[in-house]
Coordinates of C-alpha atoms in Angstrom, one line a residue:
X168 CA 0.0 0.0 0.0
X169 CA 1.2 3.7 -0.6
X170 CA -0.2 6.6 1.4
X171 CA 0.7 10.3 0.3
X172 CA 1.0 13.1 2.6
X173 CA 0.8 16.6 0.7
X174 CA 2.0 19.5 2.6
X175 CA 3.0 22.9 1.8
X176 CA 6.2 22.6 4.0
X177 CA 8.5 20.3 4.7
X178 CA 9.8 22.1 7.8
X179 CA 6.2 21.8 9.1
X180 CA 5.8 17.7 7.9
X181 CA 9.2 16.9 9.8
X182 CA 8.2 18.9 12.7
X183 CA 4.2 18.0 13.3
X184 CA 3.5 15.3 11.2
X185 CA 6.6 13.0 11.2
X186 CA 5.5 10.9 14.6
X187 CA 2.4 10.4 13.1
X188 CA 3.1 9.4 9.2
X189 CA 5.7 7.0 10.9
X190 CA 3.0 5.7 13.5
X191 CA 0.9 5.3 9.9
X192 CA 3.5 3.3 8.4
X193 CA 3.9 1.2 11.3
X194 CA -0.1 0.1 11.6
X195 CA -0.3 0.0 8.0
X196 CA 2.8 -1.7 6.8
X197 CA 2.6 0.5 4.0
X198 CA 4.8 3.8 1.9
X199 CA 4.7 6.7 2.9
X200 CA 5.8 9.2 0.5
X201 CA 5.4 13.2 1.1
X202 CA 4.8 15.9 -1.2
X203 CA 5.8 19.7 -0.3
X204 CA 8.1 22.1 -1.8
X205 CA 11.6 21.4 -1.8
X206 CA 13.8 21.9 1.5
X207 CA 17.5 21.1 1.3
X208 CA 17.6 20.3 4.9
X209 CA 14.0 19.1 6.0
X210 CA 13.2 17.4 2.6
X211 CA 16.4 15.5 3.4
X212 CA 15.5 15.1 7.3
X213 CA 12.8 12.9 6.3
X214 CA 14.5 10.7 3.6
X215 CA 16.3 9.6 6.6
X216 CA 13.5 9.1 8.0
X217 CA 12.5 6.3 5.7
X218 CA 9.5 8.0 4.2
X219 CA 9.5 8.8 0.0
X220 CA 9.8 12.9 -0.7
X221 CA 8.8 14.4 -4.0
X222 CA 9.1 17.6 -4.9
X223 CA 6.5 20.1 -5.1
X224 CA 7.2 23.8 -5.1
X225 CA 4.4 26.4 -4.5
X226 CA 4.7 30.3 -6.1
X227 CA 2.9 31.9 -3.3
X228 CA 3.3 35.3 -4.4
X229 CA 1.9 34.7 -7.8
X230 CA -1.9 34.3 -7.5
X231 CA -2.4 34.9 -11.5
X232 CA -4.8 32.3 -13.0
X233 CA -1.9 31.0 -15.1
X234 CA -0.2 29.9 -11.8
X235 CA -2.9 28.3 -10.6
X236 CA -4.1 25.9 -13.4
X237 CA 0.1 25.0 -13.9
X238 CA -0.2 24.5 -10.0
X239 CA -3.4 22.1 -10.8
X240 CA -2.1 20.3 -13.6
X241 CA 1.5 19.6 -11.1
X242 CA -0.4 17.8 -8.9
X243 CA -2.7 16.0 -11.5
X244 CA 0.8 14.9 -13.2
X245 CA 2.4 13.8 -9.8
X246 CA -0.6 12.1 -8.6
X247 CA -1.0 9.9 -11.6
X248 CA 3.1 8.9 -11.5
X249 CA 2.7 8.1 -8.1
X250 CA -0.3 6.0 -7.9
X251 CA -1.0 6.3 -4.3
X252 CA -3.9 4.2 -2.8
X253 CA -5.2 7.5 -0.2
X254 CA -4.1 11.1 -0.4
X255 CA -3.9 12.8 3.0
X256 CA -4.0 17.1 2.5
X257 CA -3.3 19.8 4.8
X258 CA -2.8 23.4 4.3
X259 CA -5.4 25.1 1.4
X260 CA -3.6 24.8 -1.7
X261 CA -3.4 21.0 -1.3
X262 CA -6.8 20.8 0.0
X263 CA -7.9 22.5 -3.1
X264 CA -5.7 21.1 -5.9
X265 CA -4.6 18.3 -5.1
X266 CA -8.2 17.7 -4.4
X267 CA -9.2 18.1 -7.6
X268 CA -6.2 16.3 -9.2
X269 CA -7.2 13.2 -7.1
X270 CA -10.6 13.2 -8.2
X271 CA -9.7 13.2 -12.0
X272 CA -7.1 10.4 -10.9
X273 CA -9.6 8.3 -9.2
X274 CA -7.6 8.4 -5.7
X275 CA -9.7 8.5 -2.2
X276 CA -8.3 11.7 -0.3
X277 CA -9.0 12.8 3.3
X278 CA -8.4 16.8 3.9
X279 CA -7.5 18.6 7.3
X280 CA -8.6 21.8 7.4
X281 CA -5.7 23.5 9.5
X282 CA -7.2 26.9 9.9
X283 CA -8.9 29.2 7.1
X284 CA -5.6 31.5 7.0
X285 CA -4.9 34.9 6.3
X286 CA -7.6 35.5 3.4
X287 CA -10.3 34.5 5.4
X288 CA -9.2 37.0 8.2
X289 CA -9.0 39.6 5.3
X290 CA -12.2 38.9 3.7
X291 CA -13.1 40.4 0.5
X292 CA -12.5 39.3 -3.3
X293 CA -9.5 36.7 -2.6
X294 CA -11.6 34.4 0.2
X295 CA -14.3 34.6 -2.4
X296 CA -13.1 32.6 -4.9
X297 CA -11.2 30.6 -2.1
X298 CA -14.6 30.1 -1.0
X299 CA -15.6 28.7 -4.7
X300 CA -12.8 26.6 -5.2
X301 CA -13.0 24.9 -1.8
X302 CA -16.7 24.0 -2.8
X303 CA -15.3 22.6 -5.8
X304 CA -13.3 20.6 -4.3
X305 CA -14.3 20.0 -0.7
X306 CA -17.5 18.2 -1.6
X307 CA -16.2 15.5 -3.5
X308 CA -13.2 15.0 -0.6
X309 CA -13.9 11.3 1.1
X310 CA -13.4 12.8 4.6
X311 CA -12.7 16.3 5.8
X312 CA -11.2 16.2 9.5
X313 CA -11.4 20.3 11.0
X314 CA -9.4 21.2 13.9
X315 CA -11.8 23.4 16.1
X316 CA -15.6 23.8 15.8
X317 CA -16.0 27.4 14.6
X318 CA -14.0 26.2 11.3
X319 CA -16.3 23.1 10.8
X320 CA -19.4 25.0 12.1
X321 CA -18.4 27.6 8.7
X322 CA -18.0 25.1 6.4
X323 CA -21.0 22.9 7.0
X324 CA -22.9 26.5 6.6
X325 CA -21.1 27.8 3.8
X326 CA -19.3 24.9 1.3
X327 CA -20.4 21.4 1.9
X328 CA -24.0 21.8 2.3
X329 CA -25.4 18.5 3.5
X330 CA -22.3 16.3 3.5
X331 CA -21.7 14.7 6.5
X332 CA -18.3 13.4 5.4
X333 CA -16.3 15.2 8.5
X334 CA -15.2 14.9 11.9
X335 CA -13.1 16.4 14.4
X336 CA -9.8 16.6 15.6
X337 CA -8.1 17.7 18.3
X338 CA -6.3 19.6 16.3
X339 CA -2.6 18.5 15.2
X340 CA -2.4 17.0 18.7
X341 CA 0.9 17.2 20.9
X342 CA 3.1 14.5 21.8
X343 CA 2.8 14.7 25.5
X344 CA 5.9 12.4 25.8
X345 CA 8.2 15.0 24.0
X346 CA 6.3 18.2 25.5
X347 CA 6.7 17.9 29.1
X348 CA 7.2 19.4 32.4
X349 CA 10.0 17.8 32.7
X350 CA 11.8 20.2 30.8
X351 CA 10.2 23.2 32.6
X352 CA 13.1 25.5 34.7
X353 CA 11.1 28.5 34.5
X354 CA 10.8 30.8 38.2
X355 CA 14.6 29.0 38.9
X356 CA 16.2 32.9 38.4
X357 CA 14.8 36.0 39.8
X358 CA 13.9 37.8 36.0
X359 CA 10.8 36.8 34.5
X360 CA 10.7 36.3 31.0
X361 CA 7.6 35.6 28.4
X362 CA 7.9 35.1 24.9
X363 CA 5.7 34.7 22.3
X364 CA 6.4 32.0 19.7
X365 CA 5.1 31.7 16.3
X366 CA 5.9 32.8 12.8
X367 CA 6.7 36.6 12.5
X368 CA 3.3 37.7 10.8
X369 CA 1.2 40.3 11.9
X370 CA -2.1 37.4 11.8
X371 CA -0.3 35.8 14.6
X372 CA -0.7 39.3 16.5
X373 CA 2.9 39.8 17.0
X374 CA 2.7 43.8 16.3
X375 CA 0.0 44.3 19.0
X376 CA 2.6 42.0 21.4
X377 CA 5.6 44.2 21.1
X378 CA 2.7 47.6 21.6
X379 CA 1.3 46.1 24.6
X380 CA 5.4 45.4 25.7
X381 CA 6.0 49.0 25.1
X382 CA 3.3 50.4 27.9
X383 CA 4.4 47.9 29.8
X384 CA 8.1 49.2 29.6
X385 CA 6.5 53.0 30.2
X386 CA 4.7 51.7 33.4
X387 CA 7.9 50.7 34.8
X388 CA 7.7 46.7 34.6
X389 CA 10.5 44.7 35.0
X390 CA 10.1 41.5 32.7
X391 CA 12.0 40.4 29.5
X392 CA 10.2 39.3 26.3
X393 CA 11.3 37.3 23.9
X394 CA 10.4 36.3 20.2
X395 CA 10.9 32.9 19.1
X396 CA 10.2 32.0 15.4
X397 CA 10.8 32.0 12.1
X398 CA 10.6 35.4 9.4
X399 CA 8.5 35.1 6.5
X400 CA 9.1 38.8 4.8
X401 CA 7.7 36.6 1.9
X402 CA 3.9 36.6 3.1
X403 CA 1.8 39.4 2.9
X404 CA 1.2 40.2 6.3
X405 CA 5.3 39.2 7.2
X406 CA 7.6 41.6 9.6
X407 CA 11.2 42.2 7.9
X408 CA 14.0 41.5 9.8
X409 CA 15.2 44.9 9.8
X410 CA 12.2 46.0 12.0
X411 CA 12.5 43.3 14.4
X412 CA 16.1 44.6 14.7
X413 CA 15.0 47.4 15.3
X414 CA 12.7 46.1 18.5
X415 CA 15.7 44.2 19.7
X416 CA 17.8 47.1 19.8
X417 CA 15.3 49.3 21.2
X418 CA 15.3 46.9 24.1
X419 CA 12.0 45.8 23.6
X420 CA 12.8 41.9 22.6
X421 CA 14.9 39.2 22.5
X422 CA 14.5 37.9 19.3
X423 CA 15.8 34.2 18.5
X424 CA 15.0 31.7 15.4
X425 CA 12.7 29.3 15.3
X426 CA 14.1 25.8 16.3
X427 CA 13.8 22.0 15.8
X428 CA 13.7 21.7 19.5
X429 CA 10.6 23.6 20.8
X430 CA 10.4 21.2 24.2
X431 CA 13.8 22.2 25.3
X432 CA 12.6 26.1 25.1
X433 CA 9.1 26.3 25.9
X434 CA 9.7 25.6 29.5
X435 CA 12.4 28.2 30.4
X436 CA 9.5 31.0 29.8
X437 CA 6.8 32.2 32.8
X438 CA 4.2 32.3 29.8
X439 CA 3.9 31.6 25.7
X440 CA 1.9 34.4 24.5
X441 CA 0.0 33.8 20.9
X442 CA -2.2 36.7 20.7
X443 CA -2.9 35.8 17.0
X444 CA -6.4 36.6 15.2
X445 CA -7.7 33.1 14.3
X446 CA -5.6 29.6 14.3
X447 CA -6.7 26.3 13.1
X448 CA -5.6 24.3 16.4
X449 CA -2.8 26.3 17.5
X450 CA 0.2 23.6 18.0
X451 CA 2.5 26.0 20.0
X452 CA 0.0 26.2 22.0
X453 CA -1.2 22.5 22.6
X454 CA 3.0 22.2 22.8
X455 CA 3.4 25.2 25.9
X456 CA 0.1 23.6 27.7
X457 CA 1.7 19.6 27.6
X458 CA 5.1 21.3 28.8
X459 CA 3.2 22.8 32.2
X460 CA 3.6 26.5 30.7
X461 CA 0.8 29.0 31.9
X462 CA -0.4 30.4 28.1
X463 CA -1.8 34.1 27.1
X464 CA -3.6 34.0 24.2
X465 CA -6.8 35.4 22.3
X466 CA -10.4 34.2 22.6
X467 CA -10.6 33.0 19.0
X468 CA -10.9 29.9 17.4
X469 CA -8.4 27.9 17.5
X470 CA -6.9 29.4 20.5
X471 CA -9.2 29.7 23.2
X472 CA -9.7 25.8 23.1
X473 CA -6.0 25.3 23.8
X474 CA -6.4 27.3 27.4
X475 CA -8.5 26.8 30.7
X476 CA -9.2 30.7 31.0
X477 CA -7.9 31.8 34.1
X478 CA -6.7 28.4 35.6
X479 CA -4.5 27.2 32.9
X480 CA -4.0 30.8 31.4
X481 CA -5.8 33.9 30.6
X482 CA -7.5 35.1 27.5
X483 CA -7.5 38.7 26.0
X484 CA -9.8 40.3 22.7
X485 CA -7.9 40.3 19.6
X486 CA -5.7 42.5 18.0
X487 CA -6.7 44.9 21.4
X488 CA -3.7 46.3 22.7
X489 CA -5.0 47.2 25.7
X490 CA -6.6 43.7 26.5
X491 CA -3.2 42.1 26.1
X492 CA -1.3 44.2 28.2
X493 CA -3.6 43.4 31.1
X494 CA -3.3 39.3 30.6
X495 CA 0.1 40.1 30.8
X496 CA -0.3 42.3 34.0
X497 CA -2.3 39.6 35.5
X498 CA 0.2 36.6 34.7
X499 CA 2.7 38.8 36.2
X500 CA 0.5 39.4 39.1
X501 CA 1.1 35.5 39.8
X502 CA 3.7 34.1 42.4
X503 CA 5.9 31.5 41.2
X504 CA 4.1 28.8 43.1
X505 CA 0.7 30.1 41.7
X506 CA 2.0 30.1 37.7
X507 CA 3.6 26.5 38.4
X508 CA 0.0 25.6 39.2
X509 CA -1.5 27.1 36.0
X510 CA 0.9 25.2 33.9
X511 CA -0.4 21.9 36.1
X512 CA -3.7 22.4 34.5
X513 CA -2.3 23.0 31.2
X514 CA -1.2 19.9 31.2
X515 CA -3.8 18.1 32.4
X516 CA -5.7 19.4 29.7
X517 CA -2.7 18.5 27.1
X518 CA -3.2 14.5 28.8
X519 CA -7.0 14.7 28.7
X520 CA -7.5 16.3 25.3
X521 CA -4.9 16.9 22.5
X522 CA -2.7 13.5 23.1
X523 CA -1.4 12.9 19.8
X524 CA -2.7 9.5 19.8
X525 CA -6.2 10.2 19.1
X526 CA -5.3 12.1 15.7
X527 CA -3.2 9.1 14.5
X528 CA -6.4 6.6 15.5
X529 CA -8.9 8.9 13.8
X530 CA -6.7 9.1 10.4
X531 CA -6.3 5.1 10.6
X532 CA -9.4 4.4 11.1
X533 CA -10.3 6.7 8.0
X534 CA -7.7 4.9 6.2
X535 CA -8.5 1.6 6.8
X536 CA -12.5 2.5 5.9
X537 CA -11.2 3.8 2.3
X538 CA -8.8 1.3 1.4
X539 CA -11.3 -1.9 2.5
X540 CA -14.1 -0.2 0.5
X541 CA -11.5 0.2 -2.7

């Protein structure tokens, strides 16, 4: 058997979906082979790994028409070379074309909706005709898996109609063996120090973060923030590198680059603040809430489900500067005793909720229901 696993990145397939393709591979005895663009170091990562990488490379700034029926006809090409028994999507441009390739190829395909992104925060002409191709595409899908229940809630309203072809997920799920408290060393010095993690992009509300640090800083408070993630001066909504030099040096941040190790960092932070205006299933934080880290975040979808508001962390309005700067005042309000607590819960959610294991059992048992019935 041969399973295919289309992604848009193969920094994000090595770092959330490896455990779980490999877990696939295991109870299926099958190939796995991934599709994303082409990574010198990740792409290569998971050829070690023992899974089958093709190339796929995305031209995200060019959203001509042109681009998008080359983009189409890629993926019909690929999908008919490899031959795979079940397509597995995530992200929207696989979701939608590689969707539509399948279906001309006569391949089942199960899609995760990971979040509506940036267009559907925008609105307007460009989540329009998202809107159209996803009901092109989306109704014909075998099985749709969403991460939170505002996103499926939207869909079932708005694209599939009457399709009851969907379930859902706890989002990407965490591996609470990886994430955990053991790593935490938080409260062990006498500074404390929060940091939001996540790409640099104003969606993930990282402008209103270093606003609400700058109030902060004029009321006197004596904390240090931090910035872990990766740039992407490529998307629309990115912050360039020269500006978040320019926070560091106005002693606003600490900036650092994202990293293949998030459990050894997540715990040497007070809090992991994602004040971002709409997620999918935020993994960073399912990640800080199984590593016993107290979480700030917004009350959106996607978000708010990863936090017990005001026992595991606190919740502020989105891109609401104000709002934020008090969910940080009140986090810094706690003792270290009190925040070691918070992070207890978090973690009790993490165990309860968002084990990884219940995402791998929900795409085998779609697997196994495709592949019996073909």
């Amino acid at each position: 058997m041969r399973i295919l696993f289309s992604n848009n990145s193969a920094w994000s397939v090595y770092n959330f979906r490896r455990k779980m393709l490999a877990e696939i591979r295991e109870s299926m005895g099958c190939e796995i082979h991934v599709l994303c663009p082409w990574d010198e170091v990740y792409s290569n990562l998971l050829k070690e790994e023992g899974f089958v990488v093709h190339r796929l490379d995305f031209h995200n700034n060019d959203a001509s028409f042109s681009n998008q029926i080359r983009l189409f006809l890629k993926y019909r090409t690929i999908y008919k070379q490899i031959a795979p028994d079940v397509i597995l999507h995530n992200a929207i441009l696989p979701n939608i074309y590689g969707s539509l390739a399948a279906r001309l190829n006569g391949i089942p395909v199960i899609n995760n909706v990971s979040g509506l992104g940036s267009a559907f925060i925008k609105g307007g002409l460009t989540w329009k005709l998202i809107k159209i191709l996803y009901k092109l595409s989306q109704r014909k899908a075998d099985h749709i898996f969403f991460q939170n229940e505002d996103d499926q809630a939207y869909f079932v309203q708005h694209i599939l109609g009457r399709r009851t072809n969907y379930s859902l997920l706890p989002g990407s799920g965490v591996d609470i063996d990886r994430f955990h408290p053991k790593h935490r060393t938080f409260g062990t010095n006498d500074s404390t120090e929060l940091c939001f993690v996540g790409r640099v992009i104003k969606d993930k509300g990282v402008v209103e973060y270093v606003d609400a640090i700058k109030i902060l800083r004029s009321e006197g408070v004596d904390a240090k923030f931090h910035i872990l993630g990766g740039l992407d001066e490529m998307q629309i909504t990115g912050i360039s590198r020269a500006t978040v030099s320019q926070w560091q040096s106005d002693g606003l941040i600490i900036y650092h680059a994202q990293t293949d190790s998030p459990e050894l960092e997540l715990g040497k932070y007070d809090a992991i603040v994602l004040p971002s205006y709409r997620e999918g299933m935020s993994r960073v934080l399912l990640e800080a809430s199984s590593s016993g880290v107290p979480i700030i975040t917004t009350n959106v979808p996607g978000c708010r489900q990863a936090v017990i508001a005001d026992e595991s962390g606190f919740l502020c309005e989105p891109k609401d500067v104000n709002s934020l700067q008090q969910a940080i005042l009140k986090l810094l309000g706690k003792s270290k005793g009190e925040r070691l607590q918070m992070g207890d819960r978090g973690r009790k959610l993490a165990e309860d909720t968002f084990d990884e294991k219940w995402v791998v059992g929900s795409y085998l048992d779609q697997i196994k229901k495709l592949t019996q019935s073909n």
